[in-house]
PDB file of C-alpha atoms in Angstrom:
ATOM      1  CA  MET E 149       1.797  67.984 -35.662  1.00 54.00           C
ATOM      2  CA  SER E 150      -1.518  69.013 -34.130  1.00 54.00           C
ATOM      3  CA  SER E 151      -4.513  66.748 -33.728  1.00 47.00           C
ATOM      4  CA  ARG E 152      -6.324  68.741 -36.445  1.00 55.00           C
ATOM      5  CA  GLU E 153      -3.573  67.883 -38.927  1.00 75.00           C
ATOM      6  CA  ILE E 154      -3.996  64.114 -38.558  1.00 84.00           C
ATOM      7  CA  ILE E 155      -5.718  62.642 -41.620  1.00 88.00           C
ATOM      8  CA  PRO E 156      -8.415  60.099 -40.638  1.00 89.00           C
ATOM      9  CA  GLU E 157      -6.903  57.366 -42.833  1.00 91.00           C
ATOM     10  CA  HIS E 158      -3.502  57.878 -41.203  1.00 92.00           C
ATOM     11  CA  TYR E 159      -5.040  57.727 -37.741  1.00 91.00           C
ATOM     12  CA  GLN E 160      -6.832  54.451 -38.496  1.00 92.00           C
ATOM     13  CA  ALA E 161      -3.603  52.962 -39.865  1.00 92.00           C
ATOM     14  CA  PHE E 162      -1.749  54.044 -36.730  1.00 92.00           C
ATOM     15  CA  ARG E 163      -4.438  52.526 -34.497  1.00 90.00           C
ATOM     16  CA  ALA E 164      -4.066  49.220 -36.335  1.00 91.00           C
ATOM     17  CA  PHE E 165      -0.270  49.336 -36.024  1.00 90.00           C
ATOM     18  CA  LEU E 166      -0.368  50.087 -32.298  1.00 90.00           C
ATOM     19  CA  GLU E 167      -2.825  47.299 -31.515  1.00 88.00           C
ATOM     20  CA  GLN E 168      -0.891  44.771 -33.555  1.00 86.00           C
ATOM     21  CA  SER E 169       2.450  45.787 -32.014  1.00 85.00           C
ATOM     22  CA  CYS E 170       1.632  46.005 -28.330  1.00 82.00           C
ATOM     23  CA  GLY E 171      -2.106  45.431 -27.858  1.00 81.00           C
ATOM     24  CA  ILE E 172      -3.004  49.014 -26.980  1.00 82.00           C
ATOM     25  CA  VAL E 173      -6.392  50.020 -28.373  1.00 85.00           C
ATOM     26  CA  LEU E 174      -6.842  53.726 -29.115  1.00 85.00           C
ATOM     27  CA  GLY E 175     -10.326  55.187 -29.134  1.00 83.00           C
ATOM     28  CA  GLU E 176     -11.853  56.772 -32.210  1.00 83.00           C
ATOM     29  CA  ASN E 177     -11.094  60.296 -31.006  1.00 83.00           C
ATOM     30  CA  LYS E 178      -7.655  60.134 -29.382  1.00 85.00           C
ATOM     31  CA  GLN E 179      -5.839  62.173 -32.028  1.00 88.00           C
ATOM     32  CA  TYR E 180      -4.847  64.700 -29.360  1.00 87.00           C
ATOM     33  CA  LEU E 181      -3.070  61.949 -27.408  1.00 87.00           C
ATOM     34  CA  VAL E 182      -1.136  60.819 -30.473  1.00 89.00           C
ATOM     35  CA  SER E 183      -0.199  64.407 -31.249  1.00 89.00           C
ATOM     36  CA  SER E 184       1.005  65.181 -27.725  1.00 87.00           C
ATOM     37  CA  ARG E 185       3.041  61.993 -27.364  1.00 87.00           C
ATOM     38  CA  LEU E 186       4.543  61.749 -30.847  1.00 90.00           C
ATOM     39  CA  GLY E 187       4.892  65.401 -31.905  1.00 87.00           C
ATOM     40  CA  GLN E 188       8.483  65.890 -30.729  1.00 88.00           C
ATOM     41  CA  LEU E 189       9.562  62.445 -31.921  1.00 89.00           C
ATOM     42  CA  MET E 190       8.212  63.078 -35.408  1.00 90.00           C
ATOM     43  CA  GLU E 191       9.901  66.471 -35.600  1.00 89.00           C
ATOM     44  CA  ARG E 192      13.192  64.969 -34.438  1.00 90.00           C
ATOM     45  CA  GLU E 193      12.952  62.140 -36.994  1.00 89.00           C
ATOM     46  CA  GLY E 194      11.926  64.452 -39.829  1.00 90.00           C
ATOM     47  CA  LEU E 195       8.524  62.828 -40.394  1.00 89.00           C
ATOM     48  CA  LYS E 196       6.034  65.050 -42.174  1.00 87.00           C
ATOM     49  CA  ASP E 197       2.861  63.312 -40.975  1.00 88.00           C
ATOM     50  CA  LEU E 198       1.450  60.256 -39.207  1.00 90.00           C
ATOM     51  CA  GLY E 199       1.114  58.397 -42.488  1.00 90.00           C
ATOM     52  CA  GLU E 200       4.863  58.582 -43.096  1.00 91.00           C
ATOM     53  CA  LEU E 201       5.497  57.362 -39.544  1.00 92.00           C
ATOM     54  CA  VAL E 202       3.271  54.290 -40.070  1.00 91.00           C
ATOM     55  CA  TYR E 203       5.045  53.569 -43.341  1.00 92.00           C
ATOM     56  CA  ARG E 204       8.519  53.899 -41.815  1.00 91.00           C
ATOM     57  CA  VAL E 205       7.907  51.653 -38.798  1.00 90.00           C
ATOM     58  CA  GLN E 206       6.746  48.863 -41.097  1.00 88.00           C
ATOM     59  CA  GLN E 207       9.794  48.959 -43.363  1.00 88.00           C
ATOM     60  CA  PRO E 208      12.961  46.848 -42.950  1.00 88.00           C
ATOM     61  CA  GLY E 209      15.182  48.763 -40.567  1.00 85.00           C
ATOM     62  CA  GLY E 210      12.218  50.434 -38.877  1.00 84.00           C
ATOM     63  CA  GLN E 211      12.724  48.607 -35.582  1.00 85.00           C
ATOM     64  CA  ARG E 212      14.404  51.520 -33.815  1.00 88.00           C
ATOM     65  CA  LEU E 213      11.625  53.937 -34.741  1.00 90.00           C
ATOM     66  CA  ARG E 214       9.008  51.350 -33.909  1.00 88.00           C
ATOM     67  CA  GLY E 215      10.462  50.950 -30.432  1.00 85.00           C
ATOM     68  CA  MET E 216      10.476  54.706 -29.855  1.00 86.00           C
ATOM     69  CA  VAL E 217       6.839  55.009 -30.957  1.00 89.00           C
ATOM     70  CA  ILE E 218       5.701  52.218 -28.635  1.00 86.00           C
ATOM     71  CA  GLU E 219       7.767  53.767 -25.849  1.00 83.00           C
ATOM     72  CA  ALA E 220       6.063  57.129 -26.343  1.00 85.00           C
ATOM     73  CA  MET E 221       2.554  55.668 -26.499  1.00 85.00           C
ATOM     74  CA  THR E 222       2.867  53.363 -23.484  1.00 77.00           C
ATOM     75  CA  THR E 223       1.228  54.703 -20.339  1.00 67.00           C
ATOM     76  CA  ASN E 224       3.765  54.764 -17.494  1.00 67.00           C
ATOM     77  CA  GLU E 225       1.642  56.251 -14.724  1.00 71.00           C
ATOM     78  CA  THR E 226       2.369  54.564 -11.402  1.00 83.00           C
ATOM     79  CA  GLN E 227       3.139  55.160  -7.732  1.00 91.00           C
ATOM     80  CA  TRP E 228       4.287  53.370  -4.588  1.00 95.00           C
ATOM     81  CA  PHE E 229       1.786  51.044  -2.872  1.00 94.00           C
ATOM     82  CA  ARG E 230      -0.829  52.025  -5.444  1.00 92.00           C
ATOM     83  CA  ASP E 231      -4.419  51.590  -4.151  1.00 89.00           C
ATOM     84  CA  THR E 232      -3.072  50.286  -0.805  1.00 91.00           C
ATOM     85  CA  TYR E 233      -5.440  47.300  -0.443  1.00 92.00           C
ATOM     86  CA  PRO E 234      -3.447  44.836  -2.608  1.00 94.00           C
ATOM     87  CA  PHE E 235      -0.453  45.245  -0.307  1.00 95.00           C
ATOM     88  CA  THR E 236      -2.609  44.909   2.795  1.00 95.00           C
ATOM     89  CA  ILE E 237      -4.026  41.696   1.336  1.00 95.00           C
ATOM     90  CA  LEU E 238      -0.494  40.523   0.606  1.00 96.00           C
ATOM     91  CA  GLN E 239       0.712  41.106   4.171  1.00 96.00           C
ATOM     92  CA  GLU E 240      -2.398  40.046   6.073  1.00 95.00           C
ATOM     93  CA  THR E 241      -3.822  37.231   3.915  1.00 95.00           C
ATOM     94  CA  LEU E 242      -1.527  35.860   1.232  1.00 96.00           C
ATOM     95  CA  LEU E 243       1.870  35.767   2.933  1.00 96.00           C
ATOM     96  CA  PRO E 244       0.425  34.114   6.081  1.00 96.00           C
ATOM     97  CA  GLU E 245      -1.340  31.564   3.873  1.00 95.00           C
ATOM     98  CA  TYR E 246       1.830  30.652   2.024  1.00 95.00           C
ATOM     99  CA  GLN E 247       3.675  30.432   5.326  1.00 94.00           C
ATOM    100  CA  ARG E 248       1.031  28.001   6.643  1.00 93.00           C
ATOM    101  CA  ARG E 249       1.456  25.947   3.469  1.00 93.00           C
ATOM    102  CA  GLY E 250       5.131  25.575   4.309  1.00 92.00           C
ATOM    103  CA  VAL E 251       6.282  27.569   1.287  1.00 92.00           C
ATOM    104  CA  GLN E 252       9.699  29.107   1.847  1.00 92.00           C
ATOM    105  CA  GLN E 253      10.338  30.702  -1.565  1.00 95.00           C
ATOM    106  CA  MET E 254       7.572  32.360  -3.597  1.00 96.00           C
ATOM    107  CA  ARG E 255       7.701  33.677  -7.150  1.00 97.00           C
ATOM    108  CA  ILE E 256       5.807  36.905  -7.824  1.00 98.00           C
ATOM    109  CA  TRP E 257       5.275  38.544 -11.224  1.00 98.00           C
ATOM    110  CA  SER E 258       4.602  42.277 -11.498  1.00 98.00           C
ATOM    111  CA  ALA E 259       3.380  42.678 -15.095  1.00 96.00           C
ATOM    112  CA  ALA E 260       3.602  46.102 -16.771  1.00 92.00           C
ATOM    113  CA  CYS E 261       5.675  47.301 -13.827  1.00 94.00           C
ATOM    114  CA  SER E 262       6.674  50.636 -15.401  1.00 91.00           C
ATOM    115  CA  SER E 263       9.699  52.107 -13.577  1.00 93.00           C
ATOM    116  CA  GLY E 264       9.654  49.582 -10.739  1.00 95.00           C
ATOM    117  CA  GLN E 265       7.453  51.073  -8.031  1.00 96.00           C
ATOM    118  CA  GLU E 266       5.184  48.029  -7.755  1.00 97.00           C
ATOM    119  CA  PRO E 267       7.937  45.368  -7.529  1.00 98.00           C
ATOM    120  CA  TYR E 268       9.817  47.404  -4.939  1.00 98.00           C
ATOM    121  CA  SER E 269       6.578  48.011  -3.016  1.00 98.00           C
ATOM    122  CA  LEU E 270       6.050  44.237  -2.989  1.00 98.00           C
ATOM    123  CA  SER E 271       9.571  43.699  -1.712  1.00 98.00           C
ATOM    124  CA  ILE E 272       9.094  46.290   1.026  1.00 98.00           C
ATOM    125  CA  ALA E 273       5.806  44.644   2.051  1.00 97.00           C
ATOM    126  CA  LEU E 274       7.586  41.280   2.285  1.00 98.00           C
ATOM    127  CA  GLU E 275      10.463  42.817   4.251  1.00 97.00           C
ATOM    128  CA  GLU E 276       7.965  44.212   6.761  1.00 97.00           C
ATOM    129  CA  TYR E 277       6.255  40.819   7.012  1.00 96.00           C
ATOM    130  CA  ARG E 278       9.586  39.096   7.591  1.00 95.00           C
ATOM    131  CA  ALA E 279      10.266  41.558  10.423  1.00 94.00           C
ATOM    132  CA  ARG E 280       7.455  39.790  12.305  1.00 92.00           C
ATOM    133  CA  GLY E 281       9.603  36.660  12.414  1.00 89.00           C
ATOM    134  CA  ALA E 282       8.550  34.941   9.190  1.00 88.00           C
ATOM    135  CA  ARG E 283      11.124  33.083   7.099  1.00 89.00           C
ATOM    136  CA  LEU E 284       9.234  33.394   3.831  1.00 94.00           C
ATOM    137  CA  GLU E 285      11.195  34.759   0.865  1.00 96.00           C
ATOM    138  CA  ALA E 286      10.320  35.662  -2.726  1.00 97.00           C
ATOM    139  CA  GLU E 287      11.721  36.213  -6.176  1.00 98.00           C
ATOM    140  CA  ILE E 288       9.918  39.227  -7.665  1.00 98.00           C
ATOM    141  CA  VAL E 289       9.983  39.539 -11.460  1.00 98.00           C
ATOM    142  CA  GLY E 290       9.056  42.912 -12.933  1.00 98.00           C
ATOM    143  CA  THR E 291       8.324  43.177 -16.665  1.00 97.00           C
ATOM    144  CA  ASP E 292       7.410  46.053 -18.951  1.00 93.00           C
ATOM    145  CA  ILE E 293       7.298  46.666 -22.694  1.00 88.00           C
ATOM    146  CA  SER E 294       9.440  49.795 -22.317  1.00 88.00           C
ATOM    147  CA  PRO E 295      13.240  49.321 -22.256  1.00 88.00           C
ATOM    148  CA  ALA E 296      13.630  52.800 -20.732  1.00 87.00           C
ATOM    149  CA  MET E 297      11.292  51.933 -17.860  1.00 91.00           C
ATOM    150  CA  ILE E 298      13.092  48.646 -17.205  1.00 94.00           C
ATOM    151  CA  THR E 299      16.446  50.438 -17.187  1.00 94.00           C
ATOM    152  CA  GLN E 300      15.143  52.893 -14.610  1.00 94.00           C
ATOM    153  CA  ALA E 301      13.706  50.074 -12.515  1.00 96.00           C
ATOM    154  CA  ARG E 302      17.056  48.280 -12.483  1.00 97.00           C
ATOM    155  CA  GLU E 303      18.837  51.471 -11.452  1.00 97.00           C
ATOM    156  CA  ALA E 304      16.381  51.837  -8.514  1.00 97.00           C
ATOM    157  CA  ARG E 305      17.046  55.569  -8.406  1.00 97.00           C
ATOM    158  CA  TYR E 306      14.150  58.018  -8.063  1.00 96.00           C
ATOM    159  CA  SER E 307      13.716  61.763  -7.792  1.00 95.00           C
ATOM    160  CA  ALA E 308      12.324  63.303  -4.622  1.00 92.00           C
ATOM    161  CA  SER E 309       8.993  64.061  -6.324  1.00 91.00           C
ATOM    162  CA  THR E 310       8.693  60.467  -7.567  1.00 92.00           C
ATOM    163  CA  VAL E 311       9.655  58.797  -4.306  1.00 92.00           C
ATOM    164  CA  ASN E 312       7.065  60.826  -2.403  1.00 89.00           C
ATOM    165  CA  ARG E 313       4.141  59.610  -4.538  1.00 91.00           C
ATOM    166  CA  GLY E 314       2.464  57.042  -2.301  1.00 91.00           C
ATOM    167  CA  LEU E 315       5.459  56.400  -0.059  1.00 93.00           C
ATOM    168  CA  SER E 316       5.338  57.437   3.590  1.00 94.00           C
ATOM    169  CA  PRO E 317       8.333  59.321   5.024  1.00 94.00           C
ATOM    170  CA  GLU E 318       8.904  56.381   7.408  1.00 96.00           C
ATOM    171  CA  ARG E 319       9.185  53.855   4.576  1.00 96.00           C
ATOM    172  CA  ARG E 320      11.250  56.241   2.483  1.00 96.00           C
ATOM    173  CA  ASP E 321      13.810  56.746   5.249  1.00 95.00           C
ATOM    174  CA  ARG E 322      13.922  53.052   6.148  1.00 97.00           C
ATOM    175  CA  TYR E 323      14.161  51.504   2.693  1.00 97.00           C
ATOM    176  CA  PHE E 324      15.921  54.180   0.611  1.00 97.00           C
ATOM    177  CA  VAL E 325      19.280  55.942   0.760  1.00 97.00           C
ATOM    178  CA  ARG E 326      19.611  59.619  -0.108  1.00 96.00           C
ATOM    179  CA  GLU E 327      22.183  60.258  -2.848  1.00 95.00           C
ATOM    180  CA  GLY E 328      22.310  63.917  -3.817  1.00 93.00           C
ATOM    181  CA  ALA E 329      18.860  64.944  -5.022  1.00 93.00           C
ATOM    182  CA  ASP E 330      17.765  61.325  -5.554  1.00 96.00           C
ATOM    183  CA  TRP E 331      16.656  58.393  -3.437  1.00 97.00           C
ATOM    184  CA  VAL E 332      18.024  54.895  -4.114  1.00 97.00           C
ATOM    185  CA  VAL E 333      16.355  51.639  -3.021  1.00 98.00           C
ATOM    186  CA  ARG E 334      18.397  49.822  -0.373  1.00 98.00           C
ATOM    187  CA  PRO E 335      20.155  46.546  -1.321  1.00 97.00           C
ATOM    188  CA  GLU E 336      18.023  44.401   1.001  1.00 97.00           C
ATOM    189  CA  ILE E 337      14.935  45.445  -0.992  1.00 98.00           C
ATOM    190  CA  ARG E 338      16.583  45.233  -4.411  1.00 98.00           C
ATOM    191  CA  ARG E 339      18.112  41.787  -3.890  1.00 97.00           C
ATOM    192  CA  ARG E 340      14.862  39.875  -4.423  1.00 97.00           C
ATOM    193  CA  THR E 341      13.852  41.739  -7.588  1.00 98.00           C
ATOM    194  CA  GLN E 342      14.754  41.260 -11.236  1.00 97.00           C
ATOM    195  CA  PHE E 343      13.525  43.160 -14.286  1.00 98.00           C
ATOM    196  CA  THR E 344      13.153  42.252 -17.941  1.00 96.00           C
ATOM    197  CA  VAL E 345      11.609  43.772 -21.064  1.00 94.00           C
ATOM    198  CA  HIS E 346       8.488  41.830 -22.033  1.00 94.00           C
ATOM    199  CA  ASN E 347       5.491  42.436 -24.296  1.00 92.00           C
ATOM    200  CA  LEU E 348       2.318  40.910 -22.831  1.00 93.00           C
ATOM    201  CA  LEU E 349       1.362  39.772 -26.335  1.00 90.00           C
ATOM    202  CA  ASP E 350       4.515  37.620 -26.546  1.00 91.00           C
ATOM    203  CA  SER E 351       5.181  34.148 -25.100  1.00 92.00           C
ATOM    204  CA  TYR E 352       5.373  33.737 -21.320  1.00 95.00           C
ATOM    205  CA  SER E 353       7.290  30.457 -21.362  1.00 90.00           C
ATOM    206  CA  ASN E 354      10.650  32.024 -20.461  1.00 93.00           C
ATOM    207  CA  LEU E 355       9.182  33.711 -17.389  1.00 96.00           C
ATOM    208  CA  GLY E 356       8.446  30.484 -15.518  1.00 95.00           C
ATOM    209  CA  ARG E 357       5.559  29.849 -13.135  1.00 96.00           C
ATOM    210  CA  PHE E 358       4.320  32.046 -10.304  1.00 98.00           C
ATOM    211  CA  ASP E 359       2.551  31.865  -6.957  1.00 97.00           C
ATOM    212  CA  LEU E 360       1.240  35.392  -7.343  1.00 97.00           C
ATOM    213  CA  ILE E 361       0.697  37.615 -10.376  1.00 97.00           C
ATOM    214  CA  PHE E 362       0.026  41.353 -10.189  1.00 96.00           C
ATOM    215  CA  CYS E 363      -1.408  42.664 -13.476  1.00 94.00           C
ATOM    216  CA  ARG E 364      -3.154  45.847 -12.428  1.00 92.00           C
ATOM    217  CA  ASN E 365      -4.618  48.729 -14.424  1.00 86.00           C
ATOM    218  CA  VAL E 366      -3.186  47.523 -17.739  1.00 87.00           C
ATOM    219  CA  LEU E 367      -5.778  45.129 -19.202  1.00 87.00           C
ATOM    220  CA  ILE E 368      -8.142  48.040 -19.816  1.00 84.00           C
ATOM    221  CA  TYR E 369      -5.857  49.245 -22.623  1.00 83.00           C
ATOM    222  CA  PHE E 370      -6.187  46.007 -24.626  1.00 86.00           C
ATOM    223  CA  SER E 371      -8.858  44.768 -26.987  1.00 84.00           C
ATOM    224  CA  ALA E 372     -11.235  42.108 -25.637  1.00 84.00           C
ATOM    225  CA  GLU E 373      -9.503  39.450 -27.731  1.00 86.00           C
ATOM    226  CA  SER E 374      -6.014  40.382 -26.527  1.00 87.00           C
ATOM    227  CA  ARG E 375      -7.249  40.655 -22.951  1.00 88.00           C
ATOM    228  CA  GLU E 376      -8.643  37.114 -23.044  1.00 89.00           C
ATOM    229  CA  SER E 377      -5.430  35.783 -24.548  1.00 90.00           C
ATOM    230  CA  ILE E 378      -3.305  37.481 -21.874  1.00 92.00           C
ATOM    231  CA  LEU E 379      -5.439  36.186 -19.024  1.00 92.00           C
ATOM    232  CA  THR E 380      -5.588  32.652 -20.400  1.00 92.00           C
ATOM    233  CA  ARG E 381      -1.818  32.495 -20.676  1.00 93.00           C
ATOM    234  CA  MET E 382      -1.291  34.077 -17.252  1.00 95.00           C
ATOM    235  CA  ILE E 383      -3.504  31.420 -15.706  1.00 94.00           C
ATOM    236  CA  GLN E 384      -1.312  28.784 -17.353  1.00 94.00           C
ATOM    237  CA  GLN E 385       1.731  30.317 -15.635  1.00 96.00           C
ATOM    238  CA  MET E 386       0.185  30.095 -12.149  1.00 96.00           C
ATOM    239  CA  ARG E 387       1.296  27.471  -9.676  1.00 95.00           C
ATOM    240  CA  PRO E 388      -1.351  25.362  -7.872  1.00 93.00           C
ATOM    241  CA  GLY E 389      -3.259  27.551  -5.415  1.00 92.00           C
ATOM    242  CA  GLY E 390      -1.814  30.677  -6.957  1.00 95.00           C
ATOM    243  CA  TYR E 391      -3.404  34.128  -6.957  1.00 96.00           C
ATOM    244  CA  LEU E 392      -3.999  36.793  -9.592  1.00 96.00           C
ATOM    245  CA  ILE E 393      -4.541  40.441  -8.666  1.00 95.00           C
ATOM    246  CA  VAL E 394      -5.891  42.853 -11.279  1.00 92.00           C
ATOM    247  CA  GLY E 395      -7.121  46.451 -11.150  1.00 86.00           C
ATOM    248  CA  ALA E 396     -10.277  47.312  -9.232  1.00 80.00           C
ATOM    249  CA  SER E 397     -12.170  48.066 -12.467  1.00 79.00           C
ATOM    250  CA  GLU E 398     -11.003  44.929 -14.286  1.00 80.00           C
ATOM    251  CA  SER E 399     -13.415  41.975 -14.122  1.00 76.00           C
ATOM    252  CA  LEU E 400     -12.400  38.353 -14.677  1.00 80.00           C
ATOM    253  CA  ALA E 401     -15.958  36.989 -14.829  1.00 72.00           C
ATOM    254  CA  ARG E 402     -15.264  35.111 -18.072  1.00 77.00           C
ATOM    255  CA  HIS E 403     -12.596  33.085 -16.306  1.00 81.00           C
ATOM    256  CA  ALA E 404     -14.818  31.921 -13.440  1.00 75.00           C
ATOM    257  CA  ARG E 405     -14.159  28.301 -14.408  1.00 86.00           C
ATOM    258  CA  ASP E 406     -10.446  28.742 -13.702  1.00 91.00           C
ATOM    259  CA  LEU E 407     -10.439  31.433 -11.033  1.00 91.00           C
ATOM    260  CA  GLU E 408     -12.344  31.829  -7.774  1.00 92.00           C
ATOM    261  CA  MET E 409     -13.123  35.334  -6.525  1.00 90.00           C
ATOM    262  CA  VAL E 410     -11.849  36.071  -3.005  1.00 90.00           C
ATOM    263  CA  ARG E 411     -12.836  39.186  -1.071  1.00 89.00           C
ATOM    264  CA  SER E 412     -10.323  40.432   1.475  1.00 87.00           C
ATOM    265  CA  HIS E 413      -9.505  43.725   3.217  1.00 84.00           C
ATOM    266  CA  GLY E 414     -11.759  45.828   1.005  1.00 82.00           C
ATOM    267  CA  GLY E 415     -10.579  44.357  -2.278  1.00 86.00           C
ATOM    268  CA  VAL E 416     -11.055  41.443  -4.656  1.00 89.00           C
ATOM    269  CA  ILE E 417      -8.397  38.953  -5.742  1.00 92.00           C
ATOM    270  CA  TYR E 418      -8.628  35.708  -7.714  1.00 93.00           C
ATOM    271  CA  ARG E 419      -7.435  32.225  -6.711  1.00 94.00           C
ATOM    272  CA  LEU E 420      -6.652  29.424  -9.136  1.00 94.00           C
ATOM    273  CA  ARG E 421      -9.228  26.685  -8.771  1.00 90.00           C
ATOM    274  CA  GLY E 422      -8.334  23.062  -7.959  1.00 78.00           C
ATOM    275  CA  LYS E 423      -5.031  22.746  -9.793  1.00 51.00           C
TER     276      LYS E 423
END
């Protein structure tokens, strides 16, 4: 299937399906993306065109295919200590603040965590902070819509090319163990993490409440309506004085009544107001 072969009506139906299923909003002219990500899947499943795919995923028994389509269309681009400044803020501002508050056990949510690099980066940052003599601990919950990504995150095993994306050789050697051609996260970093499959459009009630939520570089893929719903519900899951960290290009101006902007170490984070 090439992008030229996609009938406009089929493309519009697929856009509607994708937004309804997982909140991702495709642009008007992203046929090439659909073709590149779904071409092999459609050939393997014997689907003649995008219209048949949309029909099949909506039929009883279409859950397996639906999951594979969402899996293929979900962006899983990530790296260790991505953008750097959020982890500097964590170590130099947030962890000291929670320590001053007398908090001994934090809960941190890494939303849309892909294959686990962000949760493990958070755990490494906390391990380094604890090396200064702090007693603060954390439960780090990583969620993603992709079962394959969550499985990889739980395995904590990464190729050499993956582990070198954003990770210094010093951190790699200290917090990973070499096993053949792969690198595996050490138990002391893994022990404070847990991973679960979760769609950001679904209920958050089973996740519990958090002191800190990382939801970075994912809101841009949602419609304005879905984005507002996600943020509203995330705010409801925050503990008093909690913080929300989003991507550098993602503004939370509409939630100024609930969240206070805080500038720190070259970045912006948001603190829950007076709750």
